mmCIF file of C-alpha atoms and ligand atoms in Angstrom:
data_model
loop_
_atom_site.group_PDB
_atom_site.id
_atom_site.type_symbol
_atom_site.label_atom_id
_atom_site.label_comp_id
_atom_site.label_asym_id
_atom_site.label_seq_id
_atom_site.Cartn_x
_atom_site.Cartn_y
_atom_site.Cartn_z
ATOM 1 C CA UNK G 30 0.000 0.000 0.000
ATOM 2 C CA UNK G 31 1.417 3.678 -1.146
ATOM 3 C CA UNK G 32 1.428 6.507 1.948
ATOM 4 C CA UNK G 33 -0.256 9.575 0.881
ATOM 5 C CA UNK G 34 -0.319 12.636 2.777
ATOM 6 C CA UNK G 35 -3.609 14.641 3.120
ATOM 7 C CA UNK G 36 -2.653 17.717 4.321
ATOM 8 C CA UNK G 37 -1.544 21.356 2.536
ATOM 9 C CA UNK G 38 0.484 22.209 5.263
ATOM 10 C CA UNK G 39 4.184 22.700 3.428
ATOM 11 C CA UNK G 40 6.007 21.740 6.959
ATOM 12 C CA UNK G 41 4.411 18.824 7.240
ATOM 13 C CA UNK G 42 4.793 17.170 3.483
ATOM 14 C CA UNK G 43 8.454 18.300 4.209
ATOM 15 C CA UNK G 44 8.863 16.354 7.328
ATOM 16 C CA UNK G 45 6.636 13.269 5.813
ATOM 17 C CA UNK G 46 9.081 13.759 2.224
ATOM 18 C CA UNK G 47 12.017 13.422 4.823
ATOM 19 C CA UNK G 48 10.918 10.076 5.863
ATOM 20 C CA UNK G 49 11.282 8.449 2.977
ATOM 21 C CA UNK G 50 7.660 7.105 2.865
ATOM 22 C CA UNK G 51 5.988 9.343 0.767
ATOM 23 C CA UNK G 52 4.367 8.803 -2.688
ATOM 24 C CA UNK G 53 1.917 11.272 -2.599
ATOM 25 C CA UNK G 54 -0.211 13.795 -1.480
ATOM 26 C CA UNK G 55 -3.737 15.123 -1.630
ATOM 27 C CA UNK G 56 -5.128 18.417 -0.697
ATOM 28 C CA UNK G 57 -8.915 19.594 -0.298
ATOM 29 C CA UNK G 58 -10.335 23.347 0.122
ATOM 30 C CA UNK G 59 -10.841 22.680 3.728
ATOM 31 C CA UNK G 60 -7.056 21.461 4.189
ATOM 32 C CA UNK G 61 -5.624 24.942 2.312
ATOM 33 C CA UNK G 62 -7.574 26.709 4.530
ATOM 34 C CA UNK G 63 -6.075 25.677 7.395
ATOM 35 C CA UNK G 64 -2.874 26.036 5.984
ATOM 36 C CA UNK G 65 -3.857 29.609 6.094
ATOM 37 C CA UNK G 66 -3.386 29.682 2.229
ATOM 38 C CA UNK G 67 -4.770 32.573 0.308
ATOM 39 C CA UNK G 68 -6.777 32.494 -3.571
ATOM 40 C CA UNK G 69 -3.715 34.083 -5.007
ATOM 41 C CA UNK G 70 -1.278 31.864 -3.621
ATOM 42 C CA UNK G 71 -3.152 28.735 -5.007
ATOM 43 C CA UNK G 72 -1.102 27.281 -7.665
ATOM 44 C CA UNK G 73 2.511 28.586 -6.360
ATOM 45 C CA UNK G 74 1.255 27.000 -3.213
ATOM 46 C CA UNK G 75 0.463 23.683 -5.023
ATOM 47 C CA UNK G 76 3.652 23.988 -7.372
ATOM 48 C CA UNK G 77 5.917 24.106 -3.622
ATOM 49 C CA UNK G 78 4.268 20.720 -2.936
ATOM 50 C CA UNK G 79 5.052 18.985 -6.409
ATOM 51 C CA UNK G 80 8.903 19.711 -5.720
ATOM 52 C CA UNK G 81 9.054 18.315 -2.354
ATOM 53 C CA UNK G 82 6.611 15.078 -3.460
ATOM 54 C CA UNK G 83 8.109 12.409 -6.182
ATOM 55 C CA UNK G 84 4.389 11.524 -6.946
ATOM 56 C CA UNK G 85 0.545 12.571 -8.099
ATOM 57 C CA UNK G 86 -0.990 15.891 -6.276
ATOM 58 C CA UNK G 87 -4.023 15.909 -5.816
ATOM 59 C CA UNK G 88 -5.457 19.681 -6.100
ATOM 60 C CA UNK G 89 -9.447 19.949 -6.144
ATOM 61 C CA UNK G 90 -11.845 21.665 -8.395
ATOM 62 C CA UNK G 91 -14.196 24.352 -7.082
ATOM 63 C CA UNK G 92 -16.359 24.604 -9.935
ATOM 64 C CA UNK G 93 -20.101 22.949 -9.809
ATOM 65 C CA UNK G 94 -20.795 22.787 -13.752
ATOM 66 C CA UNK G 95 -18.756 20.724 -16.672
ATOM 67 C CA UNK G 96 -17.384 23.337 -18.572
ATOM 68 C CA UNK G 97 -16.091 25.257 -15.856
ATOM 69 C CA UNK G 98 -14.553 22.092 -13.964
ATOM 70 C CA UNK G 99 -13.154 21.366 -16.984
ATOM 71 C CA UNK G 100 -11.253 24.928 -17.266
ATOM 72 C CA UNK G 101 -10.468 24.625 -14.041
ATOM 73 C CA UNK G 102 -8.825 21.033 -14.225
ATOM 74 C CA UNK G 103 -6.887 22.180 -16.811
ATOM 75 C CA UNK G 104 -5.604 25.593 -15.284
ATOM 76 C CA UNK G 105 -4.597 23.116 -12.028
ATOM 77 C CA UNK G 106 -3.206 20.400 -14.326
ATOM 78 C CA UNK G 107 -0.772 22.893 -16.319
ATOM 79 C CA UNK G 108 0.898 23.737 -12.852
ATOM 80 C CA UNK G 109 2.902 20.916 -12.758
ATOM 81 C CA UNK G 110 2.841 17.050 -14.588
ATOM 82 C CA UNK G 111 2.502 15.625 -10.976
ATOM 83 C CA UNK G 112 -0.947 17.401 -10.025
ATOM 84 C CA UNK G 113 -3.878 14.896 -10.341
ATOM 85 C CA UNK G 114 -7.008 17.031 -10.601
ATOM 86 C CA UNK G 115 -9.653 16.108 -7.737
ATOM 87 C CA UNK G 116 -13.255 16.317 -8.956
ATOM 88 C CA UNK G 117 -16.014 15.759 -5.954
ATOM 89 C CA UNK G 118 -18.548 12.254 -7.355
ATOM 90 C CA UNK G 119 -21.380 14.062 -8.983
ATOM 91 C CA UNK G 120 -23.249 14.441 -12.438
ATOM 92 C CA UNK G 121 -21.235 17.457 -13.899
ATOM 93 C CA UNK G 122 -18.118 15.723 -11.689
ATOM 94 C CA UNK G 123 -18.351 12.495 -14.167
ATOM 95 C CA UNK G 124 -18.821 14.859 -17.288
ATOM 96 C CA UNK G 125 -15.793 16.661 -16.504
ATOM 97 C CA UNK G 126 -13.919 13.707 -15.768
ATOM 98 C CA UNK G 127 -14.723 12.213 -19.176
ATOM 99 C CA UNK G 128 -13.613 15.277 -20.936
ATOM 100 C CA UNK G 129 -10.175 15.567 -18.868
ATOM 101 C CA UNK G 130 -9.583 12.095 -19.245
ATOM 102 C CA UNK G 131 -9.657 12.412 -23.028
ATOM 103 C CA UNK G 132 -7.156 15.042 -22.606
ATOM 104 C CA UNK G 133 -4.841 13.497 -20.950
ATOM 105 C CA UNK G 134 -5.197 14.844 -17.479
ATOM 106 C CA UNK G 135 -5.189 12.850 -14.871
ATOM 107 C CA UNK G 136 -8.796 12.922 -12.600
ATOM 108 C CA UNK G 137 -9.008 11.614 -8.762
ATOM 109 C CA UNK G 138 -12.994 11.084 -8.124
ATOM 110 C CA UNK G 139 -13.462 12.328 -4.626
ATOM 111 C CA UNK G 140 -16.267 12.392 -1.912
ATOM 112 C CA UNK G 141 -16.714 8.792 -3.119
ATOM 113 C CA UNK G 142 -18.957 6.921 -0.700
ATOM 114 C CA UNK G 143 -20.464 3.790 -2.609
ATOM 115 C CA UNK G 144 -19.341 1.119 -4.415
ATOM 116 C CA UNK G 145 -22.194 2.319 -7.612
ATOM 117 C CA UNK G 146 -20.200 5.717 -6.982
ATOM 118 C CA UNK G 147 -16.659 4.106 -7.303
ATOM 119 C CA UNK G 148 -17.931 2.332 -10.680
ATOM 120 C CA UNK G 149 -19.501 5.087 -12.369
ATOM 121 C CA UNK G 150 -15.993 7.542 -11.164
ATOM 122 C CA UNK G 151 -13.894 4.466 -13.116
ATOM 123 C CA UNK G 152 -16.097 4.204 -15.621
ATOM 124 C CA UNK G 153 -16.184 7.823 -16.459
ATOM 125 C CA UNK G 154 -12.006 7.969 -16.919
ATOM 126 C CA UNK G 155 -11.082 8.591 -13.355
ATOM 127 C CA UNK G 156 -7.364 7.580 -12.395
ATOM 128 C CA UNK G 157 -7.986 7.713 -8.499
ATOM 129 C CA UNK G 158 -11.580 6.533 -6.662
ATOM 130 C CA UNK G 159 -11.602 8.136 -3.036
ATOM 131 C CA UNK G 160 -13.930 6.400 -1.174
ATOM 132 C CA UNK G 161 -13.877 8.555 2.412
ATOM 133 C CA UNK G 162 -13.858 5.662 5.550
ATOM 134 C CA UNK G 163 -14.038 8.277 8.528
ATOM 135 C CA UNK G 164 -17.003 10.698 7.543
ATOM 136 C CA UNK G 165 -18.887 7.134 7.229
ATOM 137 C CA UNK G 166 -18.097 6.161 11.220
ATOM 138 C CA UNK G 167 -19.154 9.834 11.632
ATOM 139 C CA UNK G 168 -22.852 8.758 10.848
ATOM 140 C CA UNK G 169 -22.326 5.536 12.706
ATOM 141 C CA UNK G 170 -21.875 3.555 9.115
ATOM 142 C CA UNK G 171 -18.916 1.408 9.302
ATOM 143 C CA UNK G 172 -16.623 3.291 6.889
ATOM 144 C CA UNK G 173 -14.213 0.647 6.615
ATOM 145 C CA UNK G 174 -16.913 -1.906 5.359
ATOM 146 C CA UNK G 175 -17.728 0.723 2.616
ATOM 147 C CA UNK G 176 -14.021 0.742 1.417
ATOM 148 C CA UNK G 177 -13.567 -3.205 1.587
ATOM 149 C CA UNK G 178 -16.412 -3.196 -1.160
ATOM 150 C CA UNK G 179 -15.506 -0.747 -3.240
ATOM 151 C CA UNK G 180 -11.981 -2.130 -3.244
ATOM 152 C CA UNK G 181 -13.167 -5.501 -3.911
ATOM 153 C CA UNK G 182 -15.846 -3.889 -6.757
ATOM 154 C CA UNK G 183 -12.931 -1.953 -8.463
ATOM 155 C CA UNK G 184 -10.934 -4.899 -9.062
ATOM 156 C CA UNK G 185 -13.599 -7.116 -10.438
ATOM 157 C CA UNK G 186 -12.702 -5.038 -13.957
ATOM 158 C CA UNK G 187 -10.645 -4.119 -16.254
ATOM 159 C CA UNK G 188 -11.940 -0.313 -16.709
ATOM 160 C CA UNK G 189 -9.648 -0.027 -19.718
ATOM 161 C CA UNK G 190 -7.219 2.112 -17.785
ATOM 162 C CA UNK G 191 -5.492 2.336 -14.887
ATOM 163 C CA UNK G 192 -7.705 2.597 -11.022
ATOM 164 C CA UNK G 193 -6.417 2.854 -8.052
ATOM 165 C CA UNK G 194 -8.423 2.844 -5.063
ATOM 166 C CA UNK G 195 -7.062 6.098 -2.428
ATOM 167 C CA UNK G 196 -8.563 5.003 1.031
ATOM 168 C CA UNK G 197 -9.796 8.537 2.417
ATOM 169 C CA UNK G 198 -10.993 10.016 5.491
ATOM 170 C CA UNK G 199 -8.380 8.396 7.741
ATOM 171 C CA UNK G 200 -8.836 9.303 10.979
ATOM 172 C CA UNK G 201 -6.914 6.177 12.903
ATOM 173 C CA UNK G 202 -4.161 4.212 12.660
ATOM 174 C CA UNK G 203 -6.344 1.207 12.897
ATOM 175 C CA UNK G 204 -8.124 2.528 9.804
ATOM 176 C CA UNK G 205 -4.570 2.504 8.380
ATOM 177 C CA UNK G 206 -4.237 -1.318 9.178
ATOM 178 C CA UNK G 207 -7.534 -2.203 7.970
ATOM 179 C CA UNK G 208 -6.651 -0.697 4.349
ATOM 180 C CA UNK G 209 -3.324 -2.865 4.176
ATOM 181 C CA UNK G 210 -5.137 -5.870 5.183
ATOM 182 C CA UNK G 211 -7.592 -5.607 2.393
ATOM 183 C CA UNK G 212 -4.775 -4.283 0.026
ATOM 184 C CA UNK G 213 -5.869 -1.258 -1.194
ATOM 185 C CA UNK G 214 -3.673 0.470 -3.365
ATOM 186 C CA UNK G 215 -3.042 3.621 -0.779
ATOM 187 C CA UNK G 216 -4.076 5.104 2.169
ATOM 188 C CA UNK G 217 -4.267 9.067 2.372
ATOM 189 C CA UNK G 218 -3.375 9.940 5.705
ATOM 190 C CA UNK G 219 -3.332 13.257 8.124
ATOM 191 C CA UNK G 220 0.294 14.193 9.244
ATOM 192 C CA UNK G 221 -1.255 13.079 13.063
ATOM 193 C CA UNK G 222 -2.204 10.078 12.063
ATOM 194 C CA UNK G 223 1.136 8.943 10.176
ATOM 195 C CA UNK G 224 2.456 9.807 13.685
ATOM 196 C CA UNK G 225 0.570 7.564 15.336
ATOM 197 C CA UNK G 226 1.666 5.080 12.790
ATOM 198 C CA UNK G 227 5.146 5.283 13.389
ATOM 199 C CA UNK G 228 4.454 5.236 17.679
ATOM 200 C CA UNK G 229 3.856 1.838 19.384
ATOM 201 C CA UNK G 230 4.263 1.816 23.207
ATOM 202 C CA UNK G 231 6.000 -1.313 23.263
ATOM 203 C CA UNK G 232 9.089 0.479 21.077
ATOM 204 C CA UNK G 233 9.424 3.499 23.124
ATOM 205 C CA UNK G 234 10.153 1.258 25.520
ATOM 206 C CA UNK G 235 12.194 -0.944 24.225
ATOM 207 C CA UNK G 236 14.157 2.733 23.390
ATOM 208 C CA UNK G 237 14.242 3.508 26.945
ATOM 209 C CA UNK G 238 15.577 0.392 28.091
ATOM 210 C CA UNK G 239 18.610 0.059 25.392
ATOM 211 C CA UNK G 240 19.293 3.287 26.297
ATOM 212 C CA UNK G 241 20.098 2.887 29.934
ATOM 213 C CA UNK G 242 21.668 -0.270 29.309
ATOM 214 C CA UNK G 243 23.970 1.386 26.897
ATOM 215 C CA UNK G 244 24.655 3.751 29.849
ATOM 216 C CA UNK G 245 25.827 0.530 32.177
ATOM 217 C CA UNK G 246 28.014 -0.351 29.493
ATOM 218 C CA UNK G 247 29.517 2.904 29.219
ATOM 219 C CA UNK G 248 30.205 3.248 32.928
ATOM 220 C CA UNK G 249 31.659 -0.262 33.257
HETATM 221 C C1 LIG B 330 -9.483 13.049 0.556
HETATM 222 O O1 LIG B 330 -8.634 13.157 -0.325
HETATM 223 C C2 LIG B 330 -9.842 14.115 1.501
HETATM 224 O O2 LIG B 330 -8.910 15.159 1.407
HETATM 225 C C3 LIG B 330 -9.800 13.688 2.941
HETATM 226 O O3 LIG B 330 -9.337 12.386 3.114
HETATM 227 C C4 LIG B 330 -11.001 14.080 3.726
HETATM 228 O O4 LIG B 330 -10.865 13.627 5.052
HETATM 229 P P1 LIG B 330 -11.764 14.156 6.263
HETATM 230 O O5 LIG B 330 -13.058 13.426 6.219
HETATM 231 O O6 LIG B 330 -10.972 13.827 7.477
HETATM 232 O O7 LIG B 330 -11.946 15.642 6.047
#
């Protein structure tokens, strides 16, 4: 499973970049905004994340008819080869994606909840389904369930191009395991939550104890 990071912050791509682990990242309005990124900013903003990241960027679409998601893929697309435009699962979404997917550029279907949604998005030309597992749990649906079959939906055919499933909405580390375990092609994950990945109590201490053995050894 490829690492994604879902995040805009610049900092924390850097730090992820650093780690060796990265293959990717995706961004959302709601992430640049807590970046504190600015309108004008936008696509020098998503240009600094395509030279820190060796893989796809996902950069969203605002716009809520074809024509103008289409413009708009295109204006994101021609700011660097890596950006993958991000199109949110909808009618004028799936037009759009058809139309950028004839021209080359590459489209990640987001705010993908269903398995019908996840065929229609790879029907349609997407290169990336993002079915979202936390925002499910948030409505007491069992998000992880959701992704299983779409994952297992996805790779019942051959689409004529290239799918990969992006497990979304990660809000645990568990959610992280689950998404291995059922091999789906990556994970997108908040900074905190590749954290938590990295953390297991049992190796901090395992640290600590090394550690002041080493000292015994050095004072013998
Ligand atoms: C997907 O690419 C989205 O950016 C993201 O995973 C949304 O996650 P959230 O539900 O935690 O906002």
């Amino acid at each position: 499973m490829k690492l994604f990071l879902d995040t805009a912050d610049i900092a924390e791509i850097e730090e992820a970049a650093s780690w060796g682990i990265l293959a990717g990242v995706t961004t959302n309005p709601t992430l640049y905004a807590r970046a504190g990124g600015t309108l004008s900013e936008f696509p020098a903003h998503i240009k600094r994340i395509c030279e820190i990241v060796d893989g796809p960027v996902s950069a969203e679409t605002v716009s809520l008819v074809r024509d103008e998601i289409i413009s708009e893929g295109e204006r994101l697309a021609a700011i660097d080869p890596r950006v993958v435009v991000k199109v949110p699962t909808m009618p004028e979404g799936l037009a759009a994606t058809k139309r950028l997917a004839e021209l080359n550029v590459r489209v990640n279907m987001t705010l993908c909840f269903t398995v019908p949604q996840a065929i229609l998005a790879a029907r349609a030309g997407a290169a990336y389904v993002s079915p979202f597992v936390g925002r499910f749990d948030d409505i007491s649906e069992d998000g992880i369930a959701q992704l299983a079959q779409v994952v297992q939906a996805v790779s019942n055919y051959d689409f004529g191009h290239d799918v990969e499933v992006i497990a979304a909405s990660i809000r645990s580390a568990n959610h992280v395991t689950q998404a291995a375990l059922m091999g789906v092609d990556i994970a997108t994950v908040p900074f905190k939550i590749l954290e938590q990945c990295v953390k297991h109590p049992l190796t901090d201490r395992g640290i600590e104890s090394f550690l002041s053995d080493w000292e015994k050894v050095k004072n013998s």
